[in-house]
CSV table of C-alpha atoms and ligand atoms in Angstrom, one decimal:
chain,number,residue,atom,x,y,z
A,273,UNK,CA,65.6,9.1,-61.0
A,274,UNK,CA,64.3,5.2,-60.0
A,275,UNK,CA,62.0,3.5,-62.7
A,276,UNK,CA,59.3,1.5,-61.4
A,277,UNK,CA,58.5,-1.9,-62.5
A,278,UNK,CA,56.2,-3.1,-65.5
A,279,UNK,CA,54.6,-5.4,-63.2
A,280,UNK,CA,51.4,-4.0,-61.0
A,281,UNK,CA,52.1,-4.6,-57.7
A,282,UNK,CA,56.0,-5.1,-55.3
A,283,UNK,CA,57.6,-5.2,-52.1
A,284,UNK,CA,60.9,-2.8,-51.9
A,285,UNK,CA,63.1,-3.4,-49.9
A,286,UNK,CA,64.0,0.3,-48.4
A,287,UNK,CA,67.3,1.9,-45.2
A,288,UNK,CA,70.4,3.0,-45.4
A,289,UNK,CA,74.1,1.9,-46.7
A,290,UNK,CA,75.2,-1.2,-45.3
A,291,UNK,CA,72.6,-2.9,-42.7
A,292,UNK,CA,72.1,-6.0,-45.4
A,293,UNK,CA,69.6,-4.9,-47.7
A,294,UNK,CA,71.1,-7.0,-50.7
A,295,UNK,CA,71.7,-10.3,-47.9
A,296,UNK,CA,68.5,-9.9,-47.4
A,297,UNK,CA,67.6,-9.9,-51.2
A,298,UNK,CA,69.4,-12.8,-52.3
A,299,UNK,CA,67.3,-14.3,-49.1
A,300,UNK,CA,64.3,-13.7,-50.6
A,301,UNK,CA,65.0,-14.0,-54.3
A,302,UNK,CA,67.4,-16.5,-54.5
A,303,UNK,CA,66.0,-19.2,-51.9
A,304,UNK,CA,63.5,-21.0,-53.5
A,305,UNK,CA,63.7,-19.9,-57.0
A,306,UNK,CA,66.6,-20.6,-59.1
A,307,UNK,CA,66.5,-17.2,-61.0
A,308,UNK,CA,69.3,-17.4,-64.4
A,309,UNK,CA,66.6,-20.3,-65.1
A,310,UNK,CA,63.5,-19.4,-64.7
A,311,UNK,CA,61.5,-18.3,-67.9
A,312,UNK,CA,59.6,-15.3,-67.1
A,313,UNK,CA,61.9,-13.8,-64.6
A,314,UNK,CA,63.5,-10.4,-65.8
A,315,UNK,CA,66.6,-9.4,-63.8
A,316,UNK,CA,67.2,-5.9,-63.2
A,317,UNK,CA,70.1,-3.8,-61.0
A,318,UNK,CA,68.7,-4.6,-57.9
A,319,UNK,CA,64.9,-5.8,-58.6
A,320,UNK,CA,63.6,-9.5,-59.7
A,321,UNK,CA,59.9,-8.8,-62.2
A,322,UNK,CA,57.9,-12.1,-61.9
A,323,UNK,CA,55.6,-11.8,-65.0
A,324,UNK,CA,53.1,-14.6,-64.1
A,325,UNK,CA,51.9,-13.0,-60.8
A,326,UNK,CA,53.0,-9.1,-61.7
A,327,UNK,CA,54.9,-9.3,-58.9
A,328,UNK,CA,58.7,-7.7,-58.3
A,329,UNK,CA,60.6,-7.4,-55.3
A,330,UNK,CA,62.5,-3.9,-55.2
A,331,UNK,CA,66.1,-3.3,-53.7
A,332,UNK,CA,65.9,0.6,-53.3
A,333,UNK,CA,69.3,2.2,-53.4
A,334,UNK,CA,71.2,2.6,-49.4
A,335,UNK,CA,71.6,5.6,-48.3
A,336,UNK,CA,73.3,8.2,-45.6
A,337,UNK,CA,76.7,7.8,-45.2
A,338,UNK,CA,78.3,5.9,-47.9
A,339,UNK,CA,82.4,5.9,-48.6
A,340,UNK,CA,83.2,7.6,-51.7
A,341,UNK,CA,80.1,9.4,-52.3
A,342,UNK,CA,79.5,13.3,-51.4
A,343,UNK,CA,76.7,14.7,-49.5
A,344,UNK,CA,74.7,16.1,-52.6
A,345,UNK,CA,74.7,13.2,-54.6
A,346,UNK,CA,73.5,11.2,-51.1
A,347,UNK,CA,70.8,13.8,-50.8
A,348,UNK,CA,69.6,13.1,-53.9
A,349,UNK,CA,69.4,9.2,-53.5
A,350,UNK,CA,67.5,10.6,-50.6
A,351,UNK,CA,64.9,12.8,-52.4
A,352,UNK,CA,64.4,10.1,-55.0
A,353,UNK,CA,63.9,7.5,-52.2
A,354,UNK,CA,61.1,9.4,-51.6
A,355,UNK,CA,60.0,10.8,-54.0
A,356,UNK,CA,60.1,6.8,-55.8
A,357,UNK,CA,58.0,5.5,-52.4
A,358,UNK,CA,55.7,8.7,-52.6
A,359,UNK,CA,54.7,8.0,-56.4
A,360,UNK,CA,54.5,4.1,-56.6
A,361,UNK,CA,52.8,3.5,-53.0
A,362,UNK,CA,49.8,2.4,-54.8
A,363,UNK,CA,51.2,-0.2,-55.6
A,364,UNK,CA,53.7,-1.1,-52.6
A,365,UNK,CA,52.8,-4.3,-51.4
A,366,UNK,CA,54.7,-4.1,-48.3
A,367,UNK,CA,58.0,-1.9,-47.6
A,368,UNK,CA,60.6,-3.6,-45.3
A,369,UNK,CA,62.5,-1.5,-44.1
A,370,UNK,CA,66.5,-2.7,-43.1
A,371,UNK,CA,68.0,-1.6,-40.3
A,372,UNK,CA,71.4,-3.0,-38.3
A,373,UNK,CA,69.7,-3.7,-35.1
A,374,UNK,CA,73.3,-3.4,-33.9
A,375,UNK,CA,74.4,-0.3,-34.4
A,376,UNK,CA,70.3,1.3,-34.8
A,377,UNK,CA,70.4,2.5,-31.0
A,378,UNK,CA,73.3,4.5,-31.0
A,379,UNK,CA,73.0,6.0,-34.0
A,380,UNK,CA,69.3,7.2,-33.3
A,381,UNK,CA,70.5,8.8,-30.2
A,382,UNK,CA,73.1,10.6,-31.7
A,383,UNK,CA,71.5,12.2,-34.0
A,384,UNK,CA,68.5,12.7,-31.9
A,385,UNK,CA,71.8,14.0,-29.0
A,386,UNK,CA,72.3,17.0,-32.0
A,387,UNK,CA,68.6,17.8,-32.6
A,388,UNK,CA,68.7,16.6,-35.8
A,389,UNK,CA,66.0,13.5,-37.0
A,390,UNK,CA,67.8,10.5,-37.7
A,391,UNK,CA,67.0,9.0,-41.3
A,392,UNK,CA,65.4,5.7,-39.8
A,393,UNK,CA,62.6,8.0,-38.1
A,394,UNK,CA,62.2,10.1,-40.9
A,395,UNK,CA,61.8,7.3,-43.0
A,396,UNK,CA,59.7,5.5,-40.9
A,397,UNK,CA,57.3,8.1,-40.1
A,398,UNK,CA,57.1,8.8,-44.5
A,399,UNK,CA,56.1,5.1,-44.9
A,400,UNK,CA,53.1,5.3,-42.4
A,401,UNK,CA,52.4,9.2,-43.7
A,402,UNK,CA,51.5,6.9,-47.3
A,403,UNK,CA,49.9,4.6,-45.8
A,404,UNK,CA,52.2,1.8,-46.9
A,405,UNK,CA,52.2,-1.6,-45.2
A,406,UNK,CA,55.4,-1.2,-43.5
A,407,UNK,CA,57.8,-4.4,-42.1
A,408,UNK,CA,61.0,-3.7,-40.2
A,409,UNK,CA,63.9,-6.1,-41.0
A,410,UNK,CA,65.8,-6.0,-37.4
A,411,UNK,CA,68.6,-7.3,-39.3
A,412,UNK,CA,72.3,-8.5,-37.9
A,413,UNK,CA,70.8,-9.8,-34.5
A,414,UNK,CA,73.6,-12.0,-33.9
A,415,UNK,CA,75.3,-9.1,-32.9
A,416,UNK,CA,73.8,-8.1,-30.9
A,417,UNK,CA,73.7,-9.6,-27.8
A,418,UNK,CA,70.5,-8.4,-25.0
A,419,UNK,CA,68.1,-9.5,-27.8
A,420,UNK,CA,64.6,-8.1,-25.8
A,421,UNK,CA,66.2,-5.3,-24.7
A,422,UNK,CA,67.9,-3.9,-28.3
A,423,UNK,CA,64.4,-4.7,-29.8
A,424,UNK,CA,62.3,-2.8,-27.0
A,425,UNK,CA,65.5,0.2,-27.8
A,426,UNK,CA,64.1,0.2,-31.6
A,427,UNK,CA,60.5,-0.5,-30.9
A,428,UNK,CA,60.9,2.3,-28.8
A,429,UNK,CA,62.5,4.6,-30.7
A,430,UNK,CA,60.3,4.1,-33.9
A,431,UNK,CA,57.6,5.0,-32.5
A,432,UNK,CA,56.0,1.5,-30.7
A,433,UNK,CA,55.6,1.4,-26.8
A,434,UNK,CA,57.7,-1.5,-25.5
A,435,UNK,CA,57.7,-4.7,-25.3
A,436,UNK,CA,58.6,-5.1,-29.2
A,437,UNK,CA,56.7,-8.6,-28.8
A,438,UNK,CA,53.5,-6.5,-28.8
A,439,UNK,CA,54.2,-5.5,-32.0
A,440,UNK,CA,55.7,-8.6,-34.1
A,441,UNK,CA,54.1,-8.2,-37.0
A,442,UNK,CA,55.9,-5.0,-37.5
A,443,UNK,CA,59.1,-5.1,-36.1
A,444,UNK,CA,60.9,-8.9,-37.0
A,445,UNK,CA,64.3,-9.9,-35.7
A,446,UNK,CA,66.2,-11.1,-39.1
A,447,UNK,CA,69.9,-12.5,-39.7
A,448,UNK,CA,70.4,-12.0,-43.9
A,449,UNK,CA,74.1,-14.0,-43.3
A,450,UNK,CA,72.5,-16.9,-42.2
A,451,UNK,CA,69.5,-17.1,-43.8
A,452,UNK,CA,67.6,-16.2,-40.3
A,453,UNK,CA,64.0,-15.1,-42.2
A,454,UNK,CA,61.5,-16.9,-41.1
A,455,UNK,CA,60.2,-13.7,-38.2
A,456,UNK,CA,60.4,-11.5,-41.1
A,457,UNK,CA,58.8,-13.3,-44.3
A,458,UNK,CA,56.0,-14.3,-41.6
A,459,UNK,CA,55.9,-10.7,-40.9
A,460,UNK,CA,55.7,-9.8,-44.6
A,461,UNK,CA,52.9,-13.3,-45.5
A,462,UNK,CA,50.7,-11.3,-43.2
A,463,UNK,CA,50.7,-8.6,-45.1
A,464,UNK,CA,50.2,-10.0,-48.3
A,465,UNK,CA,47.6,-12.5,-47.1
A,466,UNK,CA,45.7,-9.6,-45.0
A,467,UNK,CA,45.6,-7.8,-48.9
A,468,UNK,CA,43.7,-11.4,-50.7
A,469,UNK,CA,47.9,-12.0,-52.6
A,470,UNK,CA,47.7,-15.5,-51.1
A,471,UNK,CA,49.2,-16.2,-54.8
A,472,UNK,CA,52.1,-14.2,-53.5
A,473,UNK,CA,53.0,-16.4,-50.3
A,474,UNK,CA,55.5,-18.8,-51.6
A,475,UNK,CA,57.9,-16.5,-52.8
A,476,UNK,CA,58.6,-15.8,-48.9
B,753,LIG,P1,73.6,-3.6,-48.0
B,753,LIG,O1,75.0,-2.4,-48.3
B,753,LIG,O2,72.2,-2.8,-47.2
B,753,LIG,O3,73.2,-4.3,-49.0
B,753,LIG,O4,74.3,-4.1,-46.8
B,753,LIG,P2,75.1,-5.7,-47.7
B,753,LIG,O5,73.8,-6.7,-48.0
B,753,LIG,O6,75.8,-6.0,-48.7
B,753,LIG,O7,75.2,-6.1,-46.3
B,753,LIG,C1,76.3,-5.4,-45.7
B,753,LIG,C2,77.6,-6.0,-44.8
B,753,LIG,O8,76.3,-6.6,-44.0
B,753,LIG,C3,78.0,-7.6,-45.1
B,753,LIG,O9,79.4,-7.8,-44.9
B,753,LIG,C4,77.6,-8.6,-45.5
B,753,LIG,O10,77.6,-9.4,-45.3
B,753,LIG,C5,76.9,-7.8,-43.6
B,753,LIG,N1,75.8,-8.7,-43.3
B,753,LIG,C6,74.1,-8.8,-43.7
B,753,LIG,N2,73.5,-9.2,-43.2
B,753,LIG,C7,74.0,-9.3,-41.6
B,753,LIG,C8,73.8,-10.3,-40.5
B,753,LIG,O11,72.2,-10.3,-40.2
B,753,LIG,N3,74.3,-10.1,-39.3
B,753,LIG,C9,76.2,-9.9,-39.5
B,753,LIG,N4,76.9,-10.0,-38.5
B,753,LIG,N5,76.2,-9.1,-41.0
B,753,LIG,C10,75.7,-9.2,-41.9
């Protein structure tokens, strides 16, 4: 359903609808580069490719509830995302799992109390299963009052025993709307460096 990039490697953004993926994409792509005017840059819907580095950033479609989108279509999108991640796992340098930190715990607990596996828990486990390096962007931190408690709660529900700070290479408090992405970009840079891709650090 979703076309892979024409370049070798990519960073993907994945998460439910309305968590701030598009805002984050703009922070990544727009902050240091005037994309429209740079030669060798192709703009596709939700994907930016840099030919010189053979690198792309892909904002995968959001999943979960979307007003105006029916259940079957939502399932189709989720299946498409899963298939995309599975088929492209080898070329995904980092998967950025974006969540809305201000709503995450409530949503996860609601689903679990109904005996259902929450989308985000499912997705996170899947990313680990396919051996893709993962960073969680705990976004909308500006709406969170008790920062450490919330991040501990998020960590716990994703399978990382609290305190969250011992997982700070995985869990990155973020506020995309205000451009507060230092923790996230730091975590992404670590993963890129670990894979010998210091040439990509300039993007983050
Ligand atoms: P997407 O559906 O995941 O691509 O989400 P968007 O980037 O379109 O953002 C959804 C809404 O959340 C928009 O109204 C954004 O302005 C808002 N948003 C994004 N990041 C933040 C953030 O860090 N804090 C707050 N309060 N709102 C945010």
